[in-house]
CSV table of N, CA and C and ligand atoms in Angstrom, one decimal:
chain,number,residue,atom,x,y,z
A,17,MET,N,-34.6,-36.4,-14.6
A,17,MET,CA,-33.4,-35.7,-14.8
A,17,MET,C,-33.7,-34.2,-14.8
A,18,THR,N,-32.8,-33.4,-14.1
A,18,THR,CA,-33.1,-32.0,-14.1
A,18,THR,C,-32.5,-31.3,-15.3
A,19,LYS,N,-32.9,-30.1,-15.5
A,19,LYS,CA,-32.4,-29.3,-16.6
A,19,LYS,C,-30.9,-29.2,-16.6
A,20,ASN,N,-30.3,-29.0,-15.4
A,20,ASN,CA,-28.9,-28.8,-15.3
A,20,ASN,C,-28.1,-30.0,-15.8
A,21,LEU,N,-28.7,-31.2,-15.6
A,21,LEU,CA,-27.9,-32.4,-16.0
A,21,LEU,C,-27.9,-32.6,-17.5
A,22,LYS,N,-28.8,-31.9,-18.2
A,22,LYS,CA,-28.9,-32.2,-19.7
A,22,LYS,C,-27.7,-31.6,-20.5
A,23,SER,N,-27.3,-30.5,-20.1
A,23,SER,CA,-26.2,-29.8,-20.8
A,23,SER,C,-25.0,-29.6,-19.9
A,24,ALA,N,-23.8,-29.6,-20.5
A,24,ALA,CA,-22.7,-29.2,-19.7
A,24,ALA,C,-21.7,-28.4,-20.5
A,25,ILE,N,-20.9,-27.6,-19.8
A,25,ILE,CA,-19.9,-26.8,-20.5
A,25,ILE,C,-18.6,-27.5,-20.3
A,26,PHE,N,-17.8,-27.6,-21.4
A,26,PHE,CA,-16.5,-28.1,-21.4
A,26,PHE,C,-15.5,-27.0,-21.8
A,27,PRO,N,-15.0,-26.2,-20.8
A,27,PRO,CA,-14.2,-25.1,-21.1
A,27,PRO,C,-12.7,-25.4,-21.2
A,28,GLY,N,-12.0,-24.6,-22.0
A,28,GLY,CA,-10.6,-24.9,-22.1
A,28,GLY,C,-10.0,-23.9,-23.0
A,29,SER,N,-8.6,-24.0,-23.2
A,29,SER,CA,-7.9,-23.1,-24.2
A,29,SER,C,-8.0,-23.8,-25.5
A,30,PHE,N,-7.8,-25.1,-25.6
A,30,PHE,CA,-7.8,-25.9,-26.8
A,30,PHE,C,-6.9,-25.3,-27.9
A,31,ASP,N,-5.6,-25.1,-27.4
A,31,ASP,CA,-4.6,-24.5,-28.3
A,31,ASP,C,-3.4,-25.4,-28.5
A,32,PRO,N,-3.6,-26.4,-29.4
A,32,PRO,CA,-4.8,-26.7,-30.1
A,32,PRO,C,-5.6,-27.9,-29.5
A,33,PRO,N,-6.8,-28.2,-30.0
A,33,PRO,CA,-7.5,-29.3,-29.5
A,33,PRO,C,-6.8,-30.6,-29.8
A,34,THR,N,-6.8,-31.5,-28.8
A,34,THR,CA,-6.1,-32.8,-28.9
A,34,THR,C,-7.1,-34.0,-28.9
A,35,LEU,N,-6.6,-35.2,-29.1
A,35,LEU,CA,-7.5,-36.4,-29.0
A,35,LEU,C,-7.9,-36.6,-27.5
A,36,GLY,N,-7.1,-36.0,-26.6
A,36,GLY,CA,-7.5,-36.0,-25.2
A,36,GLY,C,-8.8,-35.2,-25.0
A,37,HIS,N,-8.9,-34.1,-25.6
A,37,HIS,CA,-10.1,-33.3,-25.5
A,37,HIS,C,-11.3,-34.0,-26.2
A,38,VAL,N,-11.0,-34.6,-27.3
A,38,VAL,CA,-12.1,-35.3,-28.1
A,38,VAL,C,-12.6,-36.4,-27.2
A,39,ASN,N,-11.8,-37.1,-26.6
A,39,ASN,CA,-12.2,-38.2,-25.7
A,39,ASN,C,-13.1,-37.8,-24.6
A,40,ILE,N,-12.7,-36.6,-24.0
A,40,ILE,CA,-13.5,-36.1,-22.9
A,40,ILE,C,-14.9,-35.7,-23.4
A,41,VAL,N,-15.0,-35.1,-24.5
A,41,VAL,CA,-16.3,-34.7,-25.1
A,41,VAL,C,-17.1,-35.9,-25.4
A,42,GLU,N,-16.5,-37.0,-26.0
A,42,GLU,CA,-17.3,-38.2,-26.3
A,42,GLU,C,-17.8,-38.8,-25.1
A,43,ARG,N,-17.0,-38.9,-24.0
A,43,ARG,CA,-17.5,-39.6,-22.8
A,43,ARG,C,-18.5,-38.7,-22.1
A,44,SER,N,-18.3,-37.4,-22.2
A,44,SER,CA,-19.3,-36.5,-21.6
A,44,SER,C,-20.7,-36.7,-22.2
A,45,LEU,N,-20.7,-37.0,-23.5
A,45,LEU,CA,-22.0,-37.2,-24.1
A,45,LEU,C,-22.7,-38.5,-23.7
A,46,ASN,N,-22.0,-39.4,-23.0
A,46,ASN,CA,-22.6,-40.6,-22.4
A,46,ASN,C,-23.4,-40.2,-21.1
A,47,ILE,N,-23.1,-39.0,-20.6
A,47,ILE,CA,-23.7,-38.5,-19.4
A,47,ILE,C,-24.7,-37.4,-19.6
A,48,PHE,N,-24.3,-36.5,-20.5
A,48,PHE,CA,-25.1,-35.3,-20.8
A,48,PHE,C,-25.7,-35.4,-22.3
A,49,ASP,N,-26.8,-34.7,-22.5
A,49,ASP,CA,-27.4,-34.7,-23.8
A,49,ASP,C,-26.6,-33.8,-24.7
A,50,HIS,N,-26.1,-32.8,-24.2
A,50,HIS,CA,-25.5,-31.7,-25.0
A,50,HIS,C,-24.2,-31.2,-24.3
A,51,VAL,N,-23.2,-31.0,-25.1
A,51,VAL,CA,-21.9,-30.4,-24.5
A,51,VAL,C,-21.6,-29.2,-25.3
A,52,ILE,N,-21.3,-28.1,-24.5
A,52,ILE,CA,-20.9,-26.8,-25.1
A,52,ILE,C,-19.4,-26.7,-24.9
A,53,ILE,N,-18.6,-26.7,-26.0
A,53,ILE,CA,-17.2,-26.5,-25.8
A,53,ILE,C,-17.0,-25.0,-25.8
A,54,ALA,N,-16.5,-24.5,-24.7
A,54,ALA,CA,-16.3,-23.1,-24.5
A,54,ALA,C,-14.8,-22.8,-24.6
A,55,VAL,N,-14.5,-22.1,-25.7
A,55,VAL,CA,-13.1,-21.7,-25.9
A,55,VAL,C,-12.8,-20.4,-25.1
A,56,GLY,N,-12.1,-20.6,-24.0
A,56,GLY,CA,-12.0,-19.4,-23.1
A,56,GLY,C,-10.6,-18.8,-23.1
A,57,ILE,N,-10.4,-17.8,-22.4
A,57,ILE,CA,-9.1,-17.1,-22.3
A,57,ILE,C,-8.4,-17.5,-21.0
A,58,ASN,N,-7.2,-18.0,-21.2
A,58,ASN,CA,-6.4,-18.3,-20.0
A,58,ASN,C,-5.3,-17.3,-20.0
A,59,THR,N,-5.3,-16.3,-19.1
A,59,THR,CA,-4.4,-15.2,-19.2
A,59,THR,C,-2.9,-15.6,-19.0
A,60,SER,N,-2.7,-16.8,-18.4
A,60,SER,CA,-1.3,-17.2,-18.1
A,60,SER,C,-0.7,-17.9,-19.3
A,61,LYS,N,-1.5,-18.1,-20.4
A,61,LYS,CA,-0.9,-18.8,-21.6
A,61,LYS,C,-0.8,-17.8,-22.8
A,62,LYS,N,0.3,-18.1,-23.6
A,62,LYS,CA,0.5,-17.3,-24.8
A,62,LYS,C,-0.1,-18.2,-25.9
A,63,ASN,N,-1.0,-17.7,-26.7
A,63,ASN,CA,-1.7,-18.6,-27.6
A,63,ASN,C,-0.9,-18.7,-28.9
A,64,LEU,N,-1.0,-19.9,-29.5
A,64,LEU,CA,-0.5,-20.2,-30.8
A,64,LEU,C,-1.5,-19.9,-31.9
A,65,PHE,N,-2.7,-20.4,-31.7
A,65,PHE,CA,-3.8,-20.2,-32.6
A,65,PHE,C,-4.8,-19.1,-32.1
A,66,SER,N,-5.4,-18.3,-33.0
A,66,SER,CA,-6.4,-17.4,-32.5
A,66,SER,C,-7.6,-18.1,-32.1
A,67,THR,N,-8.5,-17.4,-31.4
A,67,THR,CA,-9.8,-18.0,-31.0
A,67,THR,C,-10.5,-18.5,-32.2
A,68,ASP,N,-10.6,-17.8,-33.2
A,68,ASP,CA,-11.3,-18.2,-34.4
A,68,ASP,C,-10.7,-19.4,-35.0
A,69,GLU,N,-9.4,-19.5,-35.0
A,69,GLU,CA,-8.8,-20.8,-35.6
A,69,GLU,C,-9.1,-22.0,-34.7
A,70,ARG,N,-9.1,-21.8,-33.4
A,70,ARG,CA,-9.3,-22.9,-32.5
A,70,ARG,C,-10.8,-23.4,-32.7
A,71,ILE,N,-11.7,-22.4,-32.8
A,71,ILE,CA,-13.1,-22.7,-33.0
A,71,ILE,C,-13.3,-23.4,-34.4
A,72,ALA,N,-12.6,-23.0,-35.4
A,72,ALA,CA,-12.7,-23.6,-36.7
A,72,ALA,C,-12.3,-25.1,-36.6
A,73,MET,N,-11.2,-25.3,-35.9
A,73,MET,CA,-10.7,-26.7,-35.8
A,73,MET,C,-11.7,-27.6,-35.1
A,74,LEU,N,-12.2,-27.0,-34.0
A,74,LEU,CA,-13.2,-27.8,-33.2
A,74,LEU,C,-14.5,-28.1,-34.0
A,75,GLN,N,-14.9,-27.1,-34.8
A,75,GLN,CA,-16.1,-27.3,-35.6
A,75,GLN,C,-15.8,-28.4,-36.6
A,76,GLU,N,-14.7,-28.4,-37.2
A,76,GLU,CA,-14.3,-29.5,-38.1
A,76,GLU,C,-14.3,-30.9,-37.4
A,77,ILE,N,-13.8,-30.9,-36.3
A,77,ILE,CA,-13.7,-32.2,-35.5
A,77,ILE,C,-15.1,-32.7,-35.2
A,78,PHE,N,-16.0,-31.8,-34.8
A,78,PHE,CA,-17.3,-32.3,-34.3
A,78,PHE,C,-18.4,-32.0,-35.3
A,79,LYS,N,-18.0,-31.8,-36.6
A,79,LYS,CA,-19.0,-31.4,-37.6
A,79,LYS,C,-20.2,-32.4,-37.7
A,80,ASP,N,-20.0,-33.7,-37.4
A,80,ASP,CA,-21.0,-34.6,-37.6
A,80,ASP,C,-21.8,-34.9,-36.3
A,81,ASN,N,-21.5,-34.1,-35.2
A,81,ASN,CA,-22.1,-34.3,-34.0
A,81,ASN,C,-23.0,-33.2,-33.6
A,82,GLU,N,-24.3,-33.3,-33.7
A,82,GLU,CA,-25.2,-32.2,-33.5
A,82,GLU,C,-25.4,-31.9,-32.0
A,83,ASN,N,-24.9,-32.8,-31.1
A,83,ASN,CA,-25.0,-32.6,-29.7
A,83,ASN,C,-23.8,-31.8,-29.1
A,84,VAL,N,-23.0,-31.3,-30.0
A,84,VAL,CA,-21.8,-30.5,-29.5
A,84,VAL,C,-21.9,-29.1,-30.2
A,85,THR,N,-21.8,-28.1,-29.4
A,85,THR,CA,-21.7,-26.8,-29.9
A,85,THR,C,-20.4,-26.1,-29.4
A,86,ILE,N,-19.9,-25.2,-30.2
A,86,ILE,CA,-18.6,-24.6,-29.9
A,86,ILE,C,-18.8,-23.1,-29.9
A,87,GLU,N,-18.3,-22.5,-28.8
A,87,GLU,CA,-18.5,-21.0,-28.7
A,87,GLU,C,-17.2,-20.4,-28.0
A,88,ALA,N,-17.0,-19.1,-28.4
A,88,ALA,CA,-15.9,-18.4,-27.7
A,88,ALA,C,-16.4,-17.7,-26.5
A,89,VAL,N,-15.6,-17.7,-25.4
A,89,VAL,CA,-16.0,-17.0,-24.2
A,89,VAL,C,-14.9,-16.0,-23.9
A,90,ASP,N,-15.3,-14.7,-23.9
A,90,ASP,CA,-14.3,-13.7,-23.7
A,90,ASP,C,-14.2,-13.1,-22.3
A,91,GLY,N,-15.0,-13.7,-21.4
A,91,GLY,CA,-14.9,-13.1,-20.0
A,91,GLY,C,-14.8,-14.3,-19.1
A,92,LEU,N,-15.4,-14.1,-17.9
A,92,LEU,CA,-15.4,-15.2,-16.9
A,92,LEU,C,-16.3,-16.3,-17.3
A,93,MET,N,-15.9,-17.5,-17.0
A,93,MET,CA,-16.7,-18.7,-17.4
A,93,MET,C,-18.0,-18.7,-16.6
A,94,VAL,N,-18.0,-18.2,-15.4
A,94,VAL,CA,-19.2,-18.3,-14.6
A,94,VAL,C,-20.3,-17.3,-15.2
A,95,GLU,N,-19.8,-16.2,-15.8
A,95,GLU,CA,-20.8,-15.3,-16.4
A,95,GLU,C,-21.4,-16.0,-17.7
A,96,TYR,N,-20.5,-16.7,-18.4
A,96,TYR,CA,-21.0,-17.5,-19.5
A,96,TYR,C,-22.0,-18.6,-19.1
A,97,ALA,N,-21.7,-19.2,-18.0
A,97,ALA,CA,-22.6,-20.3,-17.5
A,97,ALA,C,-24.0,-19.7,-17.1
A,98,LYS,N,-23.9,-18.5,-16.5
A,98,LYS,CA,-25.2,-17.9,-16.2
A,98,LYS,C,-26.0,-17.5,-17.4
A,99,LYS,N,-25.3,-17.0,-18.4
A,99,LYS,CA,-25.9,-16.6,-19.7
A,99,LYS,C,-26.6,-17.8,-20.3
A,100,LYS,N,-25.9,-18.9,-20.3
A,100,LYS,CA,-26.4,-20.1,-20.9
A,100,LYS,C,-27.4,-20.9,-20.0
A,101,ASP,N,-27.4,-20.5,-18.7
A,101,ASP,CA,-28.2,-21.2,-17.8
A,101,ASP,C,-27.8,-22.7,-17.7
A,102,VAL,N,-26.5,-22.9,-17.8
A,102,VAL,CA,-25.9,-24.2,-17.6
A,102,VAL,C,-24.8,-24.1,-16.6
A,103,PHE,N,-25.0,-24.9,-15.5
A,103,PHE,CA,-24.1,-24.7,-14.3
A,103,PHE,C,-23.2,-25.9,-14.1
A,104,THR,N,-23.1,-26.8,-15.0
A,104,THR,CA,-22.2,-27.9,-14.9
A,104,THR,C,-21.0,-27.7,-15.8
A,105,ILE,N,-19.8,-27.8,-15.2
A,105,ILE,CA,-18.6,-27.7,-16.0
A,105,ILE,C,-17.9,-29.0,-16.0
A,106,ILE,N,-17.4,-29.4,-17.1
A,106,ILE,CA,-16.6,-30.7,-17.2
A,106,ILE,C,-15.1,-30.3,-17.4
A,107,ARG,N,-14.3,-31.0,-16.7
A,107,ARG,CA,-12.8,-30.9,-16.9
A,107,ARG,C,-12.2,-32.3,-16.9
A,108,GLY,N,-11.2,-32.5,-17.7
A,108,GLY,CA,-10.4,-33.7,-17.6
A,108,GLY,C,-9.2,-33.6,-16.7
A,109,ILE,N,-8.9,-34.6,-16.0
A,109,ILE,CA,-7.7,-34.7,-15.1
A,109,ILE,C,-6.8,-35.8,-15.7
A,110,ARG,N,-5.6,-35.4,-16.0
A,110,ARG,CA,-4.7,-36.4,-16.6
A,110,ARG,C,-3.8,-37.0,-15.5
A,111,THR,N,-3.2,-36.1,-14.8
A,111,THR,CA,-2.2,-36.6,-13.8
A,111,THR,C,-2.4,-35.9,-12.5
A,112,ILE,N,-1.7,-36.3,-11.4
A,112,ILE,CA,-1.9,-35.7,-10.1
A,112,ILE,C,-1.5,-34.2,-10.2
A,113,SER,N,-0.6,-33.9,-11.2
A,113,SER,CA,-0.1,-32.5,-11.3
A,113,SER,C,-1.2,-31.6,-11.8
A,114,ASP,N,-2.2,-32.1,-12.4
A,114,ASP,CA,-3.4,-31.3,-12.8
A,114,ASP,C,-4.3,-30.9,-11.6
A,115,TYR,N,-4.2,-31.8,-10.6
A,115,TYR,CA,-5.2,-31.7,-9.5
A,115,TYR,C,-5.3,-30.3,-8.8
A,116,ASP,N,-4.1,-29.8,-8.4
A,116,ASP,CA,-4.1,-28.5,-7.7
A,116,ASP,C,-4.7,-27.4,-8.5
A,117,TYR,N,-4.3,-27.3,-9.7
A,117,TYR,CA,-4.9,-26.2,-10.6
A,117,TYR,C,-6.4,-26.4,-10.8
A,118,GLU,N,-6.8,-27.7,-11.0
A,118,GLU,CA,-8.2,-27.9,-11.2
A,118,GLU,C,-9.0,-27.6,-9.9
A,119,LEU,N,-8.5,-28.0,-8.8
A,119,LEU,CA,-9.1,-27.7,-7.5
A,119,LEU,C,-9.3,-26.2,-7.3
A,120,GLN,N,-8.2,-25.5,-7.6
A,120,GLN,CA,-8.3,-24.0,-7.4
A,120,GLN,C,-9.3,-23.4,-8.3
A,121,MET,N,-9.3,-23.9,-9.6
A,121,MET,CA,-10.3,-23.3,-10.5
A,121,MET,C,-11.7,-23.6,-10.2
A,122,SER,N,-11.9,-24.9,-9.7
A,122,SER,CA,-13.3,-25.2,-9.4
A,122,SER,C,-13.8,-24.5,-8.2
A,123,LEU,N,-12.9,-24.3,-7.2
A,123,LEU,CA,-13.3,-23.6,-6.0
A,123,LEU,C,-13.5,-22.1,-6.3
A,124,ALA,N,-12.7,-21.5,-7.2
A,124,ALA,CA,-12.8,-20.1,-7.6
A,124,ALA,C,-14.1,-19.9,-8.3
A,125,ASN,N,-14.5,-20.8,-9.2
A,125,ASN,CA,-15.7,-20.7,-9.9
A,125,ASN,C,-16.9,-20.8,-8.9
A,126,ARG,N,-16.8,-21.7,-8.0
A,126,ARG,CA,-17.9,-21.8,-7.0
A,126,ARG,C,-18.0,-20.6,-6.1
A,127,SER,N,-16.9,-20.0,-5.8
A,127,SER,CA,-17.0,-18.8,-5.0
A,127,SER,C,-17.6,-17.7,-5.7
A,128,LEU,N,-17.4,-17.7,-7.1
A,128,LEU,CA,-18.0,-16.6,-7.9
A,128,LEU,C,-19.5,-16.9,-8.1
A,129,ASP,N,-19.9,-18.2,-8.1
A,129,ASP,CA,-21.3,-18.6,-8.2
A,129,ASP,C,-21.5,-20.0,-7.7
A,130,GLY,N,-22.2,-20.0,-6.6
A,130,GLY,CA,-22.4,-21.3,-5.9
A,130,GLY,C,-23.2,-22.3,-6.6
A,131,ARG,N,-23.8,-21.9,-7.7
A,131,ARG,CA,-24.5,-22.9,-8.5
A,131,ARG,C,-23.6,-23.8,-9.4
A,132,ILE,N,-22.4,-23.3,-9.6
A,132,ILE,CA,-21.5,-24.1,-10.5
A,132,ILE,C,-21.0,-25.4,-9.8
A,133,GLU,N,-21.1,-26.4,-10.5
A,133,GLU,CA,-20.4,-27.7,-10.1
A,133,GLU,C,-19.5,-28.1,-11.2
A,134,THR,N,-18.3,-28.5,-10.8
A,134,THR,CA,-17.3,-29.1,-11.8
A,134,THR,C,-17.3,-30.6,-11.7
A,135,ILE,N,-17.4,-31.3,-12.8
A,135,ILE,CA,-17.3,-32.7,-12.8
A,135,ILE,C,-16.0,-33.1,-13.5
A,136,PHE,N,-15.3,-33.9,-12.9
A,136,PHE,CA,-14.0,-34.3,-13.4
A,136,PHE,C,-14.0,-35.7,-14.0
A,137,LEU,N,-13.5,-35.8,-15.2
A,137,LEU,CA,-13.4,-37.1,-15.9
A,137,LEU,C,-11.9,-37.4,-15.9
A,138,MET,N,-11.5,-38.6,-15.5
A,138,MET,CA,-10.1,-39.0,-15.6
A,138,MET,C,-9.8,-39.3,-17.0
A,139,THR,N,-8.7,-38.7,-17.5
A,139,THR,CA,-8.3,-39.0,-18.9
A,139,THR,C,-7.9,-40.5,-19.0
A,140,GLU,N,-8.3,-41.1,-20.2
A,140,GLU,CA,-7.9,-42.4,-20.5
A,140,GLU,C,-6.4,-42.6,-20.3
A,141,GLY,N,-6.0,-43.7,-19.8
A,141,GLY,CA,-4.5,-44.0,-19.6
A,141,GLY,C,-3.7,-43.7,-20.8
A,142,HIS,N,-4.2,-44.2,-22.0
A,142,HIS,CA,-3.3,-44.0,-23.2
A,142,HIS,C,-3.3,-42.6,-23.7
A,143,LEU,N,-4.1,-41.7,-23.1
A,143,LEU,CA,-4.1,-40.3,-23.6
A,143,LEU,C,-3.5,-39.4,-22.5
A,144,SER,N,-3.1,-39.9,-21.4
A,144,SER,CA,-2.8,-39.0,-20.3
A,144,SER,C,-1.5,-38.3,-20.4
A,145,HIS,N,-0.7,-38.6,-21.4
A,145,HIS,CA,0.6,-37.9,-21.6
A,145,HIS,C,0.4,-36.7,-22.6
A,146,ILE,N,-0.9,-36.6,-23.1
A,146,ILE,CA,-1.1,-35.6,-24.2
A,146,ILE,C,-1.2,-34.2,-23.6
A,147,ARG,N,-0.4,-33.3,-24.0
A,147,ARG,CA,-0.5,-31.9,-23.5
A,147,ARG,C,-0.2,-31.0,-24.7
A,148,SER,N,-1.1,-30.0,-24.9
A,148,SER,CA,-1.0,-29.2,-26.1
A,148,SER,C,0.5,-28.6,-26.2
A,149,SER,N,1.0,-28.2,-25.1
A,149,SER,CA,2.4,-27.6,-25.1
A,149,SER,C,3.4,-28.6,-25.6
A,150,ILE,N,3.4,-29.8,-25.2
A,150,ILE,CA,4.3,-30.8,-25.6
A,150,ILE,C,4.2,-31.1,-27.1
A,151,ILE,N,3.0,-31.2,-27.5
A,151,ILE,CA,2.7,-31.5,-29.0
A,151,ILE,C,3.3,-30.4,-29.8
A,152,ARG,N,3.1,-29.1,-29.4
A,152,ARG,CA,3.6,-28.0,-30.1
A,152,ARG,C,5.1,-28.1,-30.3
A,153,GLU,N,5.8,-28.5,-29.2
A,153,GLU,CA,7.2,-28.6,-29.3
A,153,GLU,C,7.6,-29.8,-30.2
A,154,VAL,N,6.9,-30.9,-30.2
A,154,VAL,CA,7.3,-32.1,-31.0
A,154,VAL,C,7.1,-31.7,-32.5
A,155,ILE,N,6.0,-31.1,-32.8
A,155,ILE,CA,5.8,-30.7,-34.2
A,155,ILE,C,6.7,-29.7,-34.7
A,156,ALA,N,7.0,-28.7,-33.8
A,156,ALA,CA,8.0,-27.6,-34.2
A,156,ALA,C,9.3,-28.2,-34.5
A,157,MET,N,9.7,-29.3,-33.9
A,157,MET,CA,11.0,-29.9,-34.1
A,157,MET,C,11.0,-31.1,-35.2
A,158,GLY,N,9.9,-31.1,-35.9
A,158,GLY,CA,9.8,-32.0,-37.1
A,158,GLY,C,9.2,-33.4,-36.8
A,159,GLY,N,8.7,-33.6,-35.5
A,159,GLY,CA,8.2,-34.9,-35.2
A,159,GLY,C,6.7,-35.0,-35.7
A,160,THR,N,6.1,-36.2,-35.4
A,160,THR,CA,4.7,-36.3,-35.8
A,160,THR,C,3.9,-36.4,-34.4
A,161,SER,N,2.6,-36.1,-34.5
A,161,SER,CA,1.9,-36.1,-33.3
A,161,SER,C,1.6,-37.5,-32.7
A,162,ALA,N,1.9,-38.6,-33.6
A,162,ALA,CA,1.8,-40.0,-33.1
A,162,ALA,C,0.5,-40.3,-32.3
A,163,GLY,N,-0.6,-40.0,-33.0
A,163,GLY,CA,-1.9,-40.4,-32.4
A,163,GLY,C,-2.3,-39.5,-31.3
A,164,MET,N,-1.8,-38.3,-31.2
A,164,MET,CA,-2.2,-37.4,-30.2
A,164,MET,C,-3.2,-36.3,-30.7
A,165,LEU,N,-3.3,-36.2,-32.0
A,165,LEU,CA,-4.1,-35.1,-32.6
A,165,LEU,C,-5.1,-35.5,-33.6
A,166,PRO,N,-6.2,-34.9,-33.7
A,166,PRO,CA,-7.1,-35.1,-34.9
A,166,PRO,C,-6.3,-34.7,-36.1
A,167,ASP,N,-6.6,-35.3,-37.3
A,167,ASP,CA,-5.9,-35.0,-38.5
A,167,ASP,C,-5.9,-33.5,-38.8
A,168,VAL,N,-7.1,-32.9,-38.7
A,168,VAL,CA,-7.2,-31.5,-39.1
A,168,VAL,C,-6.2,-30.6,-38.3
A,169,VAL,N,-6.1,-31.0,-37.0
A,169,VAL,CA,-5.2,-30.2,-36.1
A,169,VAL,C,-3.7,-30.4,-36.5
A,170,GLU,N,-3.4,-31.7,-36.8
A,170,GLU,CA,-2.0,-32.0,-37.1
A,170,GLU,C,-1.6,-31.2,-38.4
A,171,ARG,N,-2.6,-31.1,-39.3
A,171,ARG,CA,-2.3,-30.4,-40.6
A,171,ARG,C,-2.0,-28.9,-40.3
A,172,LYS,N,-3.0,-28.3,-39.5
A,172,LYS,CA,-2.9,-26.9,-39.2
A,172,LYS,C,-1.6,-26.6,-38.4
A,173,LEU,N,-1.3,-27.5,-37.5
A,173,LEU,CA,-0.1,-27.3,-36.6
A,173,LEU,C,1.2,-27.3,-37.5
A,174,LYS,N,1.2,-28.2,-38.4
A,174,LYS,CA,2.4,-28.3,-39.3
A,174,LYS,C,2.6,-27.1,-40.1
A,175,GLU,N,1.4,-26.6,-40.6
A,175,GLU,CA,1.5,-25.3,-41.4
A,175,GLU,C,2.0,-24.2,-40.6
A,176,ARG,N,1.5,-24.1,-39.3
A,176,ARG,CA,1.8,-23.0,-38.5
A,176,ARG,C,3.3,-23.0,-38.0
A,177,LEU,N,3.8,-24.3,-37.7
A,177,LEU,CA,5.1,-24.3,-37.1
A,177,LEU,C,6.2,-24.6,-38.2
B,207,PNS,O1,-7.2,-25.4,-21.1
B,207,PNS,P1,-6.9,-24.5,-20.0
B,207,PNS,O2,-5.9,-23.4,-20.3
B,207,PNS,O3,-6.6,-25.2,-18.7
B,207,PNS,O4,-8.4,-23.8,-19.7
B,207,PNS,C1,-8.5,-22.8,-18.7
B,207,PNS,C2,-9.8,-22.0,-18.9
B,207,PNS,C3,-9.8,-21.3,-20.2
B,207,PNS,C4,-10.9,-22.9,-18.7
B,207,PNS,C5,-9.8,-20.9,-17.7
B,207,PNS,O5,-8.7,-20.1,-17.8
B,207,PNS,C6,-11.1,-20.0,-17.8
B,207,PNS,O6,-12.1,-20.5,-17.4
B,207,PNS,N1,-10.9,-18.8,-18.3
B,207,PNS,C7,-12.0,-17.9,-18.5
B,207,PNS,C8,-11.8,-16.8,-17.4
B,207,PNS,C9,-12.2,-17.3,-16.1
B,207,PNS,O7,-13.4,-17.5,-15.8
B,207,PNS,N2,-11.2,-17.4,-15.2
B,207,PNS,C10,-11.4,-17.8,-13.9
B,207,PNS,C11,-11.4,-19.3,-13.8
B,207,PNS,S1,-11.1,-19.8,-12.2
C-alpha cells in the first residue's frame, strides 16, 4: 500500500456534523488507516456555528477514535492537502442532486493540483435524506432530529436555535 492510501482528508462545512458525516468517517476507516476531518470554508454558505464550535463538536464525537483528527482549513483544500502530503479526498454523495456539485469540486481540485483524487462513498440509504440545512430548520421549529444527529450536536443545536 502506498503512502497516499493510508490517510485521507474528509473535507466539509460540518455545520453542524450529522450522523451522515459520522457514517462516512466510519466507513472511510475501513479503507484508510487515518482520516483527517478538514473543517473548511464554503463561501456560498452562511454558518450557524463558528469553526471552533464545529471542531469542538467533531472532537467530542470522535474522542475515542485515535485514527481521526480534526483540523480547520482556512484556505484552499488543495493547499492543505499539499501541506499534509495527503492527496486523497473523501466525499459522500447522497442523491443525484449532489453529483453536479461534487463533480465540479473534484475537477476544480484536480485542475489546481493533479495529484488530488476524490473518492466518493454513497451515503447509506437510511441516511441519504440528512442535510444540515434541513435539520437546522426542523430544530428551529421545535422538532427533534429523529436519528439524524449525534447527541452532542442535537444539544448544541437546541441551545443555539
Ligand atoms: O460541506 P460542504 O459545504 O459541501 O463542503 C465544501 C468544502 C468546505 C469542502 C469546500 O467549499 C472547500 O473545499 N472549501 C475550501 C476552499 C476551497 O478549496 N475551495 C475550492 C474547492 S473546489
